[in-house]
Amino acid sequence: MAREFSTVGVVGLGTMGAGIVEVFARNGIDVLAVEISESALERGRATLTGSTDRAVAKGKLAEADRDALHERVRFAVGLDALHSVDLVIEAVPEHLDLKQRIFAELDRVCRPDTILATNTSSLSVTEISVATTRPNQVIGIHFFNPAPVMKLVEVVRTVVTAPEVVADVEALCARLGKVDVTINDRAGFIANALLFGYLNHAVGMFESHYATREDIDAAMKLGCGLPMGPLALMDLIGLDTAYEILDTMYRRGGRDRRHAPVPLLKQMVTAGLLGRKSGRGFYTYQRPGSPVVVPDEATPPATDAALADGARAITKVGVVGSGTMATGIIEVFAKAGYEVISVTRGAEKSATVCEAVKTSLNKGVVRGKLAETDRDAALGRISWSATLDHLADVDLVVEAVVEELSVKKALFASLDEICKPGVVLATTTSSLPVIDVAMATQRPADVVGLHFFNPAPVMPLVEVVQTIRTSPEATATARAVCAALGKTGVVCGDRSGFIVNALLFPYLNDAVKMLEASYSTTDDIDHAMKLGCGYPMGPFELLDVVGLDVSLAIQRELYLELREPGFAPAPLLEHLVTAGYLGRKTRRGFRDHSHR
Ligand SMILES: NC(=O)c1ccc[n+]([C@@H]2O[C@H](COP(=O)([O-])OP(=O)(O)OC[C@H]3O[C@@H](n4cnc5c(N)ncnc54)[C@H](O)[C@@H]3O)[C@@H](O)[C@H]2O)c1
């Protein structure tokens, strides 16, 4: 029989604590909510009221249920009030000495059988537990932000946590409607260990002006389907909390430089820019605690006029190549009203591409997304050729041939001879330096990267890559073209992986390393990222879809260019690729897909 928890205490009613109070009270458990001062208590109460009122307004909570929820919560200043609760969850700031002091006092105040839990994200639960005389009754219960919404709870057992305490807490999580993963006490547990290197890297990109905050966030939302971009997420987490988590993970997690907090973070924390809770972090919010972003001096002008500023007029577009990407790109341009010349290496290839474009457009018609007349008009705008000479009078060329530098360089040298002056020459490379192809021409200022995502007709993102020689006009043209295609173009520098792959693949590689270290299982790691962070797929699901060979190749490029030791490909990934387990395409990767 699992133990009954009828009253729980929550210590600290900040970003996490207030949400945790709500989770318990919503599920019929009485809560004693404790803060350090009357004013902090008021703030916590206001957060709870605001959150439940929003739930009522959205129709997710009945008014009567809200009132009953509030009746279950009592508020108090100081830990003494917690003498007769069954369980305490601590959610004070991420400092070991503070948490140890609080646990020592809780140990004194609470009944001998009370379970003491910490919501720490990165500190050692073991070190916190030894501040008490009952380390076997101390456990980590790590909720995710926002606690009422995110389904995951990481239950962290130390080497001395009693098995029945673990079982009781697991049963409690089920009662709260949460999915728990139970793991050992390691810095960052599952989700944060995989998340924070990525978040810190994104802050580094922003700090070095590699891309704007809007573009970094849009890239990860639209390129990977994440619920929010990394900088917006940092603001939600709180920059002070994020700083402490990174700092602890750096010290506890083997001094991986990727966890050394980017200097800008410390500066922002010192300046009081803590994110949503202080009203300003990477973005500016309506008021402290508000989720509503308001424009500030860094907000880019959103008008079409600004996009078109300096952009050249484009009506005729050449697309070179006959693969998946070229086919998708031809369709995208033709549907958006551009006149398209497709150039392949022969009539046969052109016929195949033409068929593929027709099939794809027809699918749109069958699904009711495209009118037959629009399909016919789009097809009518495409002409098919097997010679580059037909690109003499286009305004833009998009190259999507094989990913080999020598081939792309030869092609760009030919385009340089054939195309009229002022043409923007774009490559869709995902891994080669754009500057290498630019320098194969006499007009590097007109060369950009246009990195479409697969499938191009569906994916809303395009990375616009500018080299150190790209002119502002060429970049503006590329951006304006993306907008005309109905895509979001994000501008970034010419570094390996651009924005999306540079942020995504090291995270996937870290997940493989975590599996390799036997810290957790593929299922639990996938669960943690989906239910704790709202990712559309877990890392192993995604790796199997993308292909382990492709992932390994990208990770190798990143490692070679950035020489970051933490980017070294996981040996397990290399072994699986060598063994021919490449993912869904070979019916086996991290999982066996032969029966699905
Ligand atoms: N922010 C997140 O996204 C997130 C997610 C999961 C876990 N966590 C963890 O949750 C914990 C709390 O983080 P947060 O972001 O909610 O911090 P926060 O700064 O938003 O809130 C901390 C609260 O603790 C209160 N407090 C400080 N000293 C206290 C004391 N002696 N007694 C009672 N209350 C006290 C403060 O007044 C404040 O309201 C940390 O361990 C953090 O790592 C945070």
Tab-separated table of C-alpha atoms in Angstrom, residues 44-276:
chain	number	residue	atom	x	y	z
A	44	GLY	CA	3.653	33.787	-4.449
A	45	ARG	CA	-0.068	34.092	-3.707
A	46	ALA	CA	-0.453	36.514	-6.618
A	47	THR	CA	1.345	34.091	-8.963
A	48	LEU	CA	-0.984	31.282	-7.934
A	49	THR	CA	-4.086	33.467	-8.320
A	50	GLY	CA	-2.902	34.735	-11.707
A	51	SER	CA	-2.256	31.206	-12.967
A	52	THR	CA	-5.579	29.742	-11.806
A	53	ASP	CA	-7.496	32.775	-13.107
A	54	ARG	CA	-5.862	32.285	-16.504
A	55	ALA	CA	-6.867	28.604	-16.404
A	56	VAL	CA	-10.480	29.628	-15.685
A	57	ALA	CA	-10.430	32.226	-18.462
A	58	LYS	CA	-9.149	29.595	-20.897
A	59	GLY	CA	-11.915	27.224	-19.855
A	60	LYS	CA	-9.449	24.714	-18.433
A	61	LEU	CA	-10.651	25.036	-14.841
A	62	ALA	CA	-14.175	25.557	-13.490
A	63	GLU	CA	-14.666	28.524	-11.166
A	64	ALA	CA	-15.859	26.259	-8.360
A	65	ASP	CA	-12.764	24.072	-8.776
A	66	ARG	CA	-10.556	27.112	-8.625
A	67	ASP	CA	-12.182	28.222	-5.381
A	68	ALA	CA	-11.839	24.719	-3.913
A	69	LEU	CA	-8.195	24.705	-5.017
A	70	HIS	CA	-7.523	27.945	-3.161
A	71	GLU	CA	-9.247	26.664	-0.042
A	72	ARG	CA	-6.746	23.821	0.096
A	73	VAL	CA	-3.796	26.207	0.289
A	74	ARG	CA	-2.644	27.850	3.507
A	75	PHE	CA	0.193	30.363	3.551
A	76	ALA	CA	2.802	30.964	6.242
A	77	VAL	CA	6.096	32.739	6.806
A	78	GLY	CA	8.886	30.524	8.165
A	79	LEU	CA	9.459	26.790	8.277
A	80	ASP	CA	7.947	26.240	11.743
A	81	ALA	CA	4.486	25.948	10.230
A	82	LEU	CA	5.544	22.654	8.585
A	83	HIS	CA	5.594	20.547	11.781
A	84	SER	CA	2.833	18.154	10.783
A	85	VAL	CA	2.956	17.798	6.985
A	86	ASP	CA	3.600	14.411	5.304
A	87	LEU	CA	5.993	15.673	2.653
A	88	VAL	CA	7.908	18.880	2.041
A	89	ILE	CA	9.132	20.077	-1.356
A	90	GLU	CA	11.789	22.730	-1.282
A	91	ALA	CA	11.999	25.200	-4.201
A	92	VAL	CA	14.284	27.973	-2.988
A	93	PRO	CA	17.108	29.445	-5.113
A	94	GLU	CA	19.718	27.052	-6.471
A	95	HIS	CA	22.422	27.461	-3.784
A	96	LEU	CA	23.782	24.449	-1.936
A	97	ASP	CA	24.441	26.214	1.379
A	98	LEU	CA	20.931	27.711	1.439
A	99	LYS	CA	19.323	24.352	0.675
A	100	GLN	CA	21.446	22.582	3.280
A	101	ARG	CA	20.453	25.129	5.923
A	102	ILE	CA	16.784	24.697	5.061
A	103	PHE	CA	17.003	20.899	5.156
A	104	ALA	CA	18.735	20.959	8.546
A	105	GLU	CA	15.896	23.101	9.862
A	106	LEU	CA	13.192	21.006	8.191
A	107	ASP	CA	14.756	17.966	9.818
A	108	ARG	CA	14.322	19.642	13.196
A	109	VAL	CA	10.814	20.981	12.590
A	110	CYS	CA	9.095	18.122	10.732
A	111	ARG	CA	7.738	14.821	12.078
A	112	PRO	CA	10.298	11.994	11.984
A	113	ASP	CA	8.420	10.192	9.185
A	114	THR	CA	8.045	13.237	6.927
A	115	ILE	CA	9.674	12.862	3.503
A	116	LEU	CA	11.887	15.789	2.563
A	117	ALA	CA	12.192	16.517	-1.153
A	118	THR	CA	14.160	19.047	-3.158
A	119	ASN	CA	13.228	20.471	-6.536
A	120	THR	CA	16.875	21.225	-7.304
A	121	SER	CA	17.816	21.099	-10.986
A	122	SER	CA	21.519	20.489	-10.676
A	123	LEU	CA	22.736	20.302	-7.078
A	124	SER	CA	23.606	17.006	-5.453
A	125	VAL	CA	20.559	15.591	-3.653
A	126	THR	CA	23.022	13.486	-1.672
A	127	GLU	CA	24.848	16.563	-0.390
A	128	ILE	CA	21.547	18.165	0.556
A	129	SER	CA	20.391	14.983	2.308
A	130	VAL	CA	23.390	14.748	4.605
A	131	ALA	CA	22.422	18.055	6.199
A	132	THR	CA	19.630	16.056	7.875
A	133	THR	CA	19.585	13.110	10.286
A	134	ARG	CA	17.342	11.209	7.843
A	135	PRO	CA	19.124	11.048	4.482
A	136	ASN	CA	17.182	7.860	3.674
A	137	GLN	CA	13.990	9.968	3.615
A	138	VAL	CA	15.423	12.645	1.328
A	139	ILE	CA	14.681	12.538	-2.391
A	140	GLY	CA	14.669	14.770	-5.451
A	141	ILE	CA	11.305	15.581	-7.043
A	142	HIS	CA	12.189	17.658	-10.062
A	143	PHE	CA	9.201	19.356	-11.679
A	144	PHE	CA	9.405	21.161	-14.997
A	145	ASN	CA	8.502	24.713	-15.790
A	146	PRO	CA	5.612	25.534	-15.884
A	147	ALA	CA	4.827	22.857	-13.293
A	148	PRO	CA	1.039	22.764	-13.859
A	149	VAL	CA	1.574	22.145	-17.583
A	150	MET	CA	4.624	19.933	-18.035
A	151	LYS	CA	3.864	16.243	-17.541
A	152	LEU	CA	7.308	15.032	-16.509
A	153	VAL	CA	8.729	14.630	-13.030
A	154	GLU	CA	12.257	13.364	-12.496
A	155	VAL	CA	12.424	11.381	-9.262
A	156	VAL	CA	16.001	11.407	-8.014
A	157	ARG	CA	17.123	8.732	-5.572
A	158	THR	CA	20.456	8.888	-3.823
A	159	VAL	CA	22.419	5.824	-2.768
A	160	VAL	CA	20.729	5.991	0.636
A	161	THR	CA	17.153	6.909	-0.286
A	162	ALA	CA	14.892	4.154	1.062
A	163	PRO	CA	13.182	2.105	-1.690
A	164	GLU	CA	9.747	2.598	-0.049
A	165	VAL	CA	10.265	6.375	-0.135
A	166	VAL	CA	10.971	6.114	-3.873
A	167	ALA	CA	7.881	3.945	-4.372
A	168	ASP	CA	5.663	6.313	-2.346
A	169	VAL	CA	6.854	9.325	-4.326
A	170	GLU	CA	6.345	7.504	-7.632
A	171	ALA	CA	2.770	6.692	-6.595
A	172	LEU	CA	2.257	10.320	-5.617
A	173	CYS	CA	3.441	11.474	-9.068
A	174	ALA	CA	0.884	9.166	-10.674
A	175	ARG	CA	-1.827	10.669	-8.447
A	176	LEU	CA	-0.757	14.123	-9.676
A	177	GLY	CA	-1.235	12.956	-13.267
A	178	LYS	CA	2.480	13.174	-13.948
A	179	VAL	CA	4.804	10.754	-15.714
A	180	ASP	CA	7.898	10.066	-13.677
A	181	VAL	CA	11.325	8.798	-14.574
A	182	THR	CA	13.377	7.570	-11.634
A	183	ILE	CA	17.098	8.149	-11.881
A	184	ASN	CA	20.270	8.421	-9.855
A	185	ASP	CA	21.766	11.590	-8.484
A	186	ARG	CA	23.805	13.111	-11.298
A	187	ALA	CA	24.258	16.784	-12.251
A	188	GLY	CA	21.342	17.912	-14.393
A	189	PHE	CA	19.593	14.522	-14.224
A	190	ILE	CA	18.280	13.670	-17.706
A	191	ALA	CA	16.560	16.704	-19.136
A	192	ASN	CA	18.750	19.527	-17.876
A	193	ALA	CA	21.933	17.605	-18.649
A	194	LEU	CA	20.758	17.546	-22.269
A	195	LEU	CA	19.163	20.988	-22.296
A	196	PHE	CA	21.598	23.371	-20.676
A	197	GLY	CA	24.583	22.866	-22.988
A	198	TYR	CA	22.246	23.766	-25.818
A	199	LEU	CA	20.837	26.820	-24.025
A	200	ASN	CA	24.304	28.096	-23.135
A	201	HIS	CA	25.478	27.596	-26.722
A	202	ALA	CA	22.509	29.642	-27.965
A	203	VAL	CA	23.405	32.448	-25.537
A	204	GLY	CA	26.957	32.287	-26.901
A	205	MET	CA	25.642	32.692	-30.464
A	206	PHE	CA	23.662	35.731	-29.355
A	207	GLU	CA	26.601	37.201	-27.429
A	208	SER	CA	28.896	36.902	-30.451
A	209	HIS	CA	26.302	38.534	-32.758
A	210	TYR	CA	26.159	35.368	-34.833
A	211	ALA	CA	22.414	35.901	-35.177
A	212	THR	CA	19.727	38.031	-33.513
A	213	ARG	CA	17.652	36.772	-30.577
A	214	GLU	CA	14.551	36.617	-32.796
A	215	ASP	CA	16.375	34.614	-35.461
A	216	ILE	CA	17.947	32.156	-33.013
A	217	ASP	CA	14.574	31.505	-31.398
A	218	ALA	CA	12.673	31.310	-34.694
A	219	ALA	CA	15.263	28.881	-36.073
A	220	MET	CA	14.783	26.369	-33.267
A	221	LYS	CA	11.008	26.736	-33.152
A	222	LEU	CA	10.473	26.423	-36.880
A	223	GLY	CA	13.412	24.182	-37.710
A	224	CYS	CA	12.886	21.670	-34.894
A	225	GLY	CA	9.272	22.244	-33.838
A	226	LEU	CA	10.275	23.236	-30.298
A	227	PRO	CA	7.615	24.993	-28.224
A	228	MET	CA	9.874	27.981	-27.676
A	229	GLY	CA	13.301	29.183	-28.713
A	230	PRO	CA	16.302	28.871	-26.386
A	231	LEU	CA	16.517	32.541	-25.404
A	232	ALA	CA	12.798	32.790	-24.658
A	233	LEU	CA	13.205	29.614	-22.598
A	234	MET	CA	16.106	31.134	-20.663
A	235	ASP	CA	13.811	34.070	-19.826
A	236	LEU	CA	11.142	31.634	-18.622
A	237	ILE	CA	13.574	29.625	-16.499
A	238	GLY	CA	15.081	32.792	-15.002
A	239	LEU	CA	18.621	33.862	-15.837
A	240	ASP	CA	19.798	33.694	-12.222
A	241	THR	CA	18.530	30.139	-11.870
A	242	ALA	CA	19.981	29.197	-15.269
A	243	TYR	CA	23.331	30.669	-14.284
A	244	GLU	CA	23.443	28.653	-11.066
A	245	ILE	CA	22.417	25.460	-12.861
A	246	LEU	CA	25.134	25.899	-15.499
A	247	ASP	CA	27.721	26.769	-12.892
A	248	THR	CA	26.876	23.669	-10.839
A	249	MET	CA	26.792	21.438	-13.900
A	250	TYR	CA	30.185	22.765	-14.955
A	251	ARG	CA	31.674	21.969	-11.565
A	252	ARG	CA	29.878	18.648	-10.998
A	253	GLY	CA	29.743	17.433	-14.574
A	254	GLY	CA	33.415	17.074	-15.428
A	255	ARG	CA	34.142	20.735	-16.238
A	256	ASP	CA	32.669	20.532	-19.723
A	257	ARG	CA	33.381	23.994	-21.139
A	258	ARG	CA	29.977	23.982	-22.788
A	259	HIS	CA	28.471	24.371	-19.323
A	260	ALA	CA	30.705	27.256	-18.307
A	261	PRO	CA	28.116	30.059	-18.234
A	262	VAL	CA	28.582	32.452	-21.146
A	263	PRO	CA	29.908	35.734	-19.638
A	264	LEU	CA	26.890	37.700	-20.875
A	265	LEU	CA	24.676	35.668	-18.510
A	266	LYS	CA	26.531	36.814	-15.418
A	267	GLN	CA	26.391	40.408	-16.633
A	268	MET	CA	22.653	40.213	-17.199
A	269	VAL	CA	22.044	38.656	-13.770
A	270	THR	CA	24.160	41.327	-12.091
A	271	ALA	CA	22.239	44.003	-13.977
A	272	GLY	CA	18.961	42.578	-12.690
A	273	LEU	CA	17.851	41.268	-16.084
A	274	LEU	CA	16.513	37.937	-14.826
A	275	GLY	CA	13.973	37.158	-17.531
A	276	ARG	CA	10.194	37.152	-17.233
